[in-house]
Amino acid sequence: MQGTDNRTAKFVVHRDSTGKNPAKLKIENNYVALEPGVTGDLKVTVGGTAGLSTDSITLAKVVNPVTVTADKTNVKIGVSNQAAGKIDISEYQAGAIYTNHGKNTLDLILPGGVKFTSKPTVKVTSGDLDIDNVNLVSDNSGNDNKILRIEFKRDSTEASTIEVSNIYYDVDRTVGEGDIQVKVGGSALVTVPQNHVYASDSDSDEDKTLDYADIYFSGEDYIVKVANATVVTPAPNATKQTAVFTINSTTYTVNGVQNTLDSAPYVKNGRTYLPTRYVAYALGASSDNVLWDGTKATFILGNRVVQVVPGTTTLIINGATVTMDAPAEIVNGRVMVPFRWIAQAFGAQVQWDATNQTVTMTLQAQ
């Protein structure tokens, strides 16, 4: 009979009438349900009131159905569309990813504050596992793009490896520094059953059923976690940056050093426009942190992400939308924004010198 905690199997033993013949017990058809993530030797201890006792006996070695490895990149707090490292998922043997004829899925689950920007590339790099569909789905709380769900056509007959690449994350400002741990789970890996049917030892067609209705685990529902990105705080500006722009001039200075730009500042409808790219450069942004997707310009400076949509009055600062009093525009291929608004967006102090027709921006060390 089964113990009340589902961890003990109890057997009643009767002696023969003489009590002289040594007994040999054979216990077969042992089935266990394992909590996700448990690995190592599966041991049991034999004991009881019949007088038999022994040290633990190893019945099996518990292994993860898959091994997971990942490359790792650095990503910044409060920044969208950041590249993360690729993830490789390898079966320890054929059929370890149990697809149940396409009914089960393998899930990559992101932690709070992180979501997929777009659907990654998923492919089988070895073996014959057959992928059917790949989708981004919401988590149980309804948060979009939190789970990458992989569906299969059938089990593998040759141990297979899946590569997940072209992974991009949006990381909001609630995420702390440290590794982004991706949970690897889903019903193709976590399959604790409600019941298990096995063939009877008798000659009848009747099957025996082990009832696992009371077996459950309150812990996590994933096999393993892997880190493919580390969240870092953007490096602060080392020194104060002071930039001076002159109306209708293609030269500007940064901390007194002269530089050249290809689209001069100008005045239109009472507003002084500056080329935002060069403002970002002047205040310390690198060229890698100046992005253009065809409709929107993105500038990353320190812990600020500034986005501008030319032709509109929309200015987005760390995800918050601000409405300017004049629209941004494109001139000579450069995004131009009224200087007071772009100074505010980057957190800089600004001065206008009407006599010399200059704009001075100062960003204090952070």
Coordinates of C-alpha atoms in Angstrom, one line a residue:
M1 CA 0.0 0.0 0.0
Q2 CA 1.0 3.6 -0.6
G3 CA 2.0 5.9 2.3
T4 CA 0.0 9.1 3.0
D5 CA 2.8 11.4 1.8
N6 CA 3.3 9.6 -1.5
R7 CA 6.9 9.2 -0.6
T8 CA 6.6 5.8 1.2
A9 CA 5.6 2.4 -0.1
K10 CA 4.4 0.0 2.5
F11 CA 4.1 -3.8 2.2
V12 CA 2.7 -6.3 4.6
V13 CA 4.9 -9.4 4.9
H14 CA 3.6 -12.8 6.3
R15 CA 5.9 -15.6 7.3
D16 CA 5.4 -19.1 6.1
S17 CA 4.1 -21.7 8.5
T18 CA 7.5 -23.1 9.4
G19 CA 9.3 -19.8 9.7
K20 CA 12.5 -21.6 8.4
N21 CA 12.7 -20.8 4.7
P22 CA 14.5 -17.6 3.8
A23 CA 12.5 -15.1 1.8
K24 CA 13.4 -13.1 -1.2
L25 CA 11.2 -10.0 -2.1
K26 CA 11.1 -8.7 -5.6
I27 CA 9.5 -5.3 -6.0
E28 CA 8.7 -4.3 -9.6
N29 CA 6.8 -1.8 -11.6
N30 CA 8.1 1.2 -9.6
Y31 CA 7.0 4.6 -11.0
V32 CA 7.9 8.0 -9.6
A33 CA 6.8 11.5 -10.2
L34 CA 9.7 14.0 -10.1
E35 CA 9.6 17.7 -9.3
P36 CA 10.9 19.8 -12.2
G37 CA 14.6 20.6 -11.8
V38 CA 15.5 17.6 -9.5
T39 CA 18.7 15.8 -10.6
G40 CA 21.1 13.3 -9.1
D41 CA 20.8 9.9 -7.7
L42 CA 17.3 8.6 -6.8
K43 CA 17.8 6.8 -3.5
V44 CA 15.4 4.9 -1.2
T45 CA 15.8 3.6 2.3
V46 CA 14.4 0.2 3.3
G47 CA 13.1 -0.3 6.8
G48 CA 10.0 -1.1 8.9
T49 CA 8.8 -3.2 11.7
A50 CA 9.7 -6.5 9.9
G51 CA 13.2 -6.0 11.1
L52 CA 14.8 -5.2 7.8
S53 CA 16.9 -2.1 7.5
T54 CA 19.6 -0.9 5.2
D55 CA 21.4 2.2 4.1
S56 CA 20.0 4.0 1.1
I57 CA 19.8 2.2 -2.2
T58 CA 20.3 4.0 -5.5
L59 CA 17.5 3.0 -7.9
A60 CA 18.1 5.4 -10.7
K61 CA 20.0 8.5 -11.8
V62 CA 17.8 11.5 -12.5
V63 CA 18.8 13.7 -15.4
N64 CA 17.3 16.8 -17.0
P65 CA 15.7 16.0 -20.3
V66 CA 17.7 18.8 -21.9
T67 CA 20.9 20.8 -21.3
V68 CA 20.7 24.5 -22.0
T69 CA 23.6 26.8 -22.8
A70 CA 23.6 30.5 -23.8
D71 CA 25.8 33.3 -25.0
K72 CA 25.5 36.5 -22.9
T73 CA 25.3 40.2 -23.7
N74 CA 24.9 43.4 -21.7
V75 CA 21.6 45.2 -21.8
K76 CA 20.7 48.5 -20.3
I77 CA 17.9 49.4 -17.9
G78 CA 15.0 51.3 -19.6
V79 CA 16.0 50.6 -23.2
S80 CA 14.0 48.7 -25.8
N81 CA 15.1 46.4 -28.7
Q82 CA 18.4 45.2 -27.2
A83 CA 20.2 42.2 -28.5
A84 CA 20.6 39.2 -26.1
G85 CA 22.7 36.1 -26.5
K86 CA 21.5 33.0 -28.4
I87 CA 20.3 29.9 -26.5
D88 CA 20.9 26.3 -27.4
I89 CA 18.7 23.5 -26.0
S90 CA 19.9 19.9 -26.5
E91 CA 18.1 16.7 -25.7
Y92 CA 20.0 14.2 -23.6
Q93 CA 18.5 11.4 -25.7
A94 CA 16.0 11.0 -28.5
G95 CA 12.5 11.9 -27.5
A96 CA 13.5 13.7 -24.4
I97 CA 11.5 16.7 -25.5
Y98 CA 8.1 14.9 -25.3
T99 CA 5.9 16.4 -28.0
N100 CA 3.0 13.9 -27.6
H101 CA 2.3 14.1 -31.3
G102 CA 2.4 17.9 -31.4
K103 CA 0.2 18.4 -28.3
N104 CA 3.0 19.6 -26.0
T105 CA 5.1 22.8 -26.2
L106 CA 8.5 24.0 -25.1
D107 CA 8.4 27.4 -23.5
L108 CA 11.1 30.1 -22.9
I109 CA 9.7 32.3 -20.1
L110 CA 11.1 35.8 -19.4
P111 CA 11.2 37.4 -15.9
G112 CA 9.3 40.4 -14.8
G113 CA 10.1 43.7 -16.5
V114 CA 11.5 42.0 -19.6
K115 CA 9.7 41.1 -22.8
F116 CA 10.6 40.0 -26.3
T117 CA 10.7 42.9 -28.8
S118 CA 10.1 40.5 -31.7
K119 CA 9.9 36.8 -32.5
P120 CA 13.3 35.2 -32.3
T121 CA 14.7 32.7 -34.9
V122 CA 14.2 29.1 -33.9
K123 CA 15.8 26.2 -35.8
V124 CA 17.0 22.6 -35.3
T125 CA 20.8 22.5 -35.7
S126 CA 21.2 18.8 -35.2
G127 CA 19.0 15.7 -35.0
D128 CA 15.6 15.3 -36.5
L129 CA 13.2 17.1 -34.1
D130 CA 10.5 18.7 -36.3
I131 CA 9.4 22.2 -35.4
D132 CA 5.8 23.1 -36.3
N133 CA 5.1 26.7 -35.0
V134 CA 6.9 29.4 -33.1
N135 CA 4.9 32.1 -31.4
L136 CA 5.1 34.8 -28.7
V137 CA 2.4 34.5 -26.1
S138 CA 1.2 36.3 -23.0
D139 CA 1.9 35.0 -19.5
N140 CA -0.8 34.1 -17.0
S141 CA -1.1 37.7 -15.9
G142 CA -1.8 38.8 -19.5
N143 CA 1.6 40.5 -20.1
D144 CA 2.4 40.4 -23.8
N145 CA 5.5 38.8 -25.4
K146 CA 6.6 37.1 -22.2
I147 CA 6.8 33.6 -23.5
L148 CA 8.4 32.1 -26.6
R149 CA 6.3 29.0 -27.4
I150 CA 7.7 26.3 -29.6
E151 CA 5.4 23.6 -31.0
F152 CA 6.5 20.4 -32.7
K153 CA 5.1 17.9 -35.2
R154 CA 6.6 14.8 -33.6
D155 CA 9.2 13.5 -31.2
S156 CA 12.8 13.1 -32.3
T157 CA 14.3 9.7 -33.2
E158 CA 17.8 11.2 -33.0
A159 CA 18.8 13.4 -30.0
S160 CA 18.4 17.0 -31.3
T161 CA 19.5 20.5 -30.5
I162 CA 17.4 23.7 -31.0
E163 CA 19.1 27.1 -31.5
V164 CA 17.2 30.2 -30.5
S165 CA 18.8 33.3 -32.0
N166 CA 18.1 36.9 -33.0
I167 CA 16.7 37.5 -29.5
Y168 CA 15.9 41.1 -28.7
Y169 CA 14.6 42.4 -25.3
D170 CA 12.7 45.4 -24.0
V171 CA 14.0 46.1 -20.5
D172 CA 11.9 48.4 -18.4
R173 CA 13.1 50.6 -15.6
T174 CA 11.8 48.3 -12.9
V175 CA 14.5 45.7 -13.7
G176 CA 17.4 45.5 -11.3
E177 CA 21.1 44.9 -12.3
G178 CA 22.1 41.3 -12.8
D179 CA 21.4 38.4 -15.1
I180 CA 18.2 38.0 -17.0
Q181 CA 17.3 34.4 -16.2
V182 CA 15.2 32.7 -18.9
K183 CA 13.1 29.8 -17.6
V184 CA 13.0 26.7 -19.9
G185 CA 9.8 24.7 -19.4
G186 CA 6.5 23.9 -21.0
S187 CA 4.5 20.7 -21.2
A188 CA 7.1 19.1 -23.5
L189 CA 9.5 19.0 -20.5
V190 CA 7.3 19.1 -17.4
T191 CA 4.8 16.2 -17.6
V192 CA 3.9 15.1 -14.1
P193 CA 0.9 12.9 -14.9
Q194 CA -2.5 12.6 -13.2
N195 CA -2.5 8.9 -13.8
H196 CA -0.3 6.3 -15.4
V197 CA -1.6 3.1 -17.1
Y198 CA 0.6 0.0 -17.5
A199 CA -0.2 -3.5 -18.7
S200 CA -1.4 -6.1 -16.2
D201 CA 0.8 -9.1 -15.5
S202 CA -2.3 -11.3 -15.8
D203 CA -3.5 -12.8 -19.1
S204 CA -6.6 -10.6 -19.0
D205 CA -7.0 -7.5 -21.1
E206 CA -7.7 -5.4 -18.1
D207 CA -5.1 -2.7 -17.3
K208 CA -4.0 -1.6 -13.9
T209 CA -4.0 2.1 -13.2
L210 CA -1.8 4.0 -10.7
D211 CA -3.7 7.0 -9.4
Y212 CA -1.5 10.0 -9.2
A213 CA -4.4 12.4 -8.6
D214 CA -2.9 13.5 -5.2
I215 CA 0.6 13.9 -6.5
Y216 CA 1.5 17.5 -7.2
F217 CA 4.4 19.9 -6.6
S218 CA 4.0 23.5 -5.4
G219 CA 7.4 24.6 -6.7
E220 CA 8.4 25.9 -10.1
D221 CA 7.2 24.5 -13.4
Y222 CA 10.4 24.7 -15.4
I223 CA 13.4 22.4 -15.9
V224 CA 16.2 24.9 -15.8
K225 CA 17.1 28.6 -16.0
V226 CA 19.7 30.1 -18.2
A227 CA 21.1 33.7 -18.4
N228 CA 21.6 35.2 -21.9
A229 CA 21.9 38.8 -20.9
T230 CA 23.1 40.9 -18.0
V231 CA 21.3 44.1 -17.0
V232 CA 23.7 47.0 -16.4
T233 CA 23.2 50.6 -15.4
P234 CA 24.3 53.0 -18.2
A235 CA 27.7 54.5 -17.5
P236 CA 27.4 58.0 -16.2
N237 CA 29.0 60.9 -18.0
A238 CA 32.6 61.3 -16.7
T239 CA 32.7 65.1 -17.0
K240 CA 30.5 68.1 -17.7
Q241 CA 29.7 68.5 -21.3
T242 CA 29.2 72.0 -22.7
A243 CA 28.2 72.4 -26.3
V244 CA 27.6 75.6 -28.3
F245 CA 25.7 75.8 -31.5
T246 CA 25.4 78.8 -33.8
I247 CA 22.5 79.6 -36.0
N248 CA 23.2 79.0 -39.7
S249 CA 26.7 77.6 -38.9
T250 CA 28.0 74.1 -39.6
T251 CA 30.5 74.3 -36.8
Y252 CA 29.9 73.8 -33.1
T253 CA 32.1 73.4 -30.1
V254 CA 32.2 70.7 -27.3
N255 CA 34.1 71.8 -24.2
G256 CA 35.8 74.4 -26.4
V257 CA 36.8 71.9 -29.1
Q258 CA 35.5 72.8 -32.6
N259 CA 33.5 70.2 -34.5
T260 CA 31.6 70.1 -37.8
L261 CA 28.0 69.1 -38.5
D262 CA 26.2 68.6 -41.9
S263 CA 22.9 70.4 -41.1
A264 CA 23.1 73.9 -39.6
P265 CA 20.7 75.1 -36.9
Y266 CA 18.0 77.5 -38.1
V267 CA 15.1 79.6 -36.9
K268 CA 11.5 78.8 -38.1
N269 CA 8.2 80.2 -36.9
G270 CA 10.0 81.7 -33.9
R271 CA 11.6 78.4 -32.9
T272 CA 15.3 77.5 -33.1
Y273 CA 15.9 74.0 -34.5
L274 CA 19.0 71.9 -33.8
P275 CA 20.1 68.6 -35.4
T276 CA 19.3 66.1 -32.7
R277 CA 22.0 63.7 -33.7
Y278 CA 24.8 66.2 -33.1
V279 CA 23.2 67.4 -29.9
A280 CA 23.4 63.8 -28.7
Y281 CA 27.0 63.5 -29.8
A282 CA 27.9 66.8 -28.1
L283 CA 26.4 65.7 -24.8
G284 CA 28.3 62.3 -24.8
A285 CA 26.2 59.8 -26.8
S286 CA 28.1 57.3 -29.0
S287 CA 27.2 56.7 -32.6
D288 CA 26.0 53.2 -31.7
N289 CA 23.3 54.9 -29.5
V290 CA 21.8 57.0 -32.3
L291 CA 19.3 54.9 -34.2
W292 CA 16.8 55.4 -37.0
D293 CA 14.2 52.8 -38.1
G294 CA 12.7 54.8 -41.0
T295 CA 10.0 56.6 -39.0
K296 CA 11.4 57.2 -35.6
A297 CA 14.8 58.4 -34.3
T298 CA 16.1 56.9 -31.0
F299 CA 18.9 58.5 -28.9
I300 CA 20.4 56.8 -25.8
L301 CA 22.3 59.0 -23.4
G302 CA 23.2 57.7 -20.0
N303 CA 19.9 56.5 -18.4
R304 CA 17.8 58.4 -20.9
V305 CA 16.1 57.0 -24.0
V306 CA 14.8 59.8 -26.2
Q307 CA 12.6 59.1 -29.3
V308 CA 11.5 61.6 -31.9
V309 CA 8.9 61.1 -34.6
P310 CA 9.5 63.7 -37.4
G311 CA 6.4 65.4 -38.7
T312 CA 4.8 65.2 -35.3
T313 CA 5.0 67.1 -31.9
T314 CA 5.6 63.7 -30.2
L315 CA 8.7 63.4 -28.0
I316 CA 9.1 60.2 -26.0
I317 CA 11.4 60.2 -22.9
N318 CA 12.0 56.9 -21.2
G319 CA 8.7 55.7 -22.5
A320 CA 6.7 58.8 -21.4
T321 CA 5.2 60.9 -24.2
V322 CA 5.7 64.6 -24.2
T323 CA 3.9 67.0 -26.6
M324 CA 6.1 69.8 -28.0
D325 CA 4.7 73.2 -29.1
A326 CA 6.3 72.7 -32.6
P327 CA 6.8 69.6 -34.7
A328 CA 10.1 67.9 -35.3
E329 CA 11.1 67.8 -39.0
I330 CA 13.8 66.3 -41.3
V331 CA 16.1 68.7 -43.1
N332 CA 19.1 67.5 -45.2
G333 CA 18.5 64.0 -43.8
R334 CA 18.7 65.1 -40.2
V335 CA 16.0 65.1 -37.5
M336 CA 15.6 68.7 -36.3
V337 CA 14.0 69.5 -33.0
P338 CA 13.3 72.9 -31.2
F339 CA 16.4 73.3 -28.9
R340 CA 14.5 73.8 -25.6
W341 CA 12.7 70.5 -26.0
I342 CA 15.7 68.4 -26.9
A343 CA 17.7 70.0 -24.0
Q344 CA 14.9 69.0 -21.6
A345 CA 14.8 65.5 -23.1
F346 CA 18.5 64.9 -22.4
G347 CA 18.4 66.7 -19.0
A348 CA 20.7 69.5 -20.1
Q349 CA 20.6 73.2 -19.1
V350 CA 20.3 75.6 -22.0
Q351 CA 21.0 79.3 -22.7
W352 CA 20.0 81.4 -25.7
D353 CA 22.3 84.3 -26.7
A354 CA 20.2 86.5 -29.0
T355 CA 23.2 88.8 -29.7
N356 CA 25.5 86.1 -30.9
Q357 CA 22.7 83.8 -32.1
T358 CA 24.1 80.9 -30.1
V359 CA 22.6 78.1 -28.1
T360 CA 24.6 76.7 -25.2
M361 CA 23.8 73.4 -23.7
T362 CA 25.4 72.0 -20.5
L363 CA 25.0 68.5 -19.1
Q364 CA 26.4 68.1 -15.6
A365 CA 28.4 64.9 -14.7
Q366 CA 26.0 62.2 -13.4

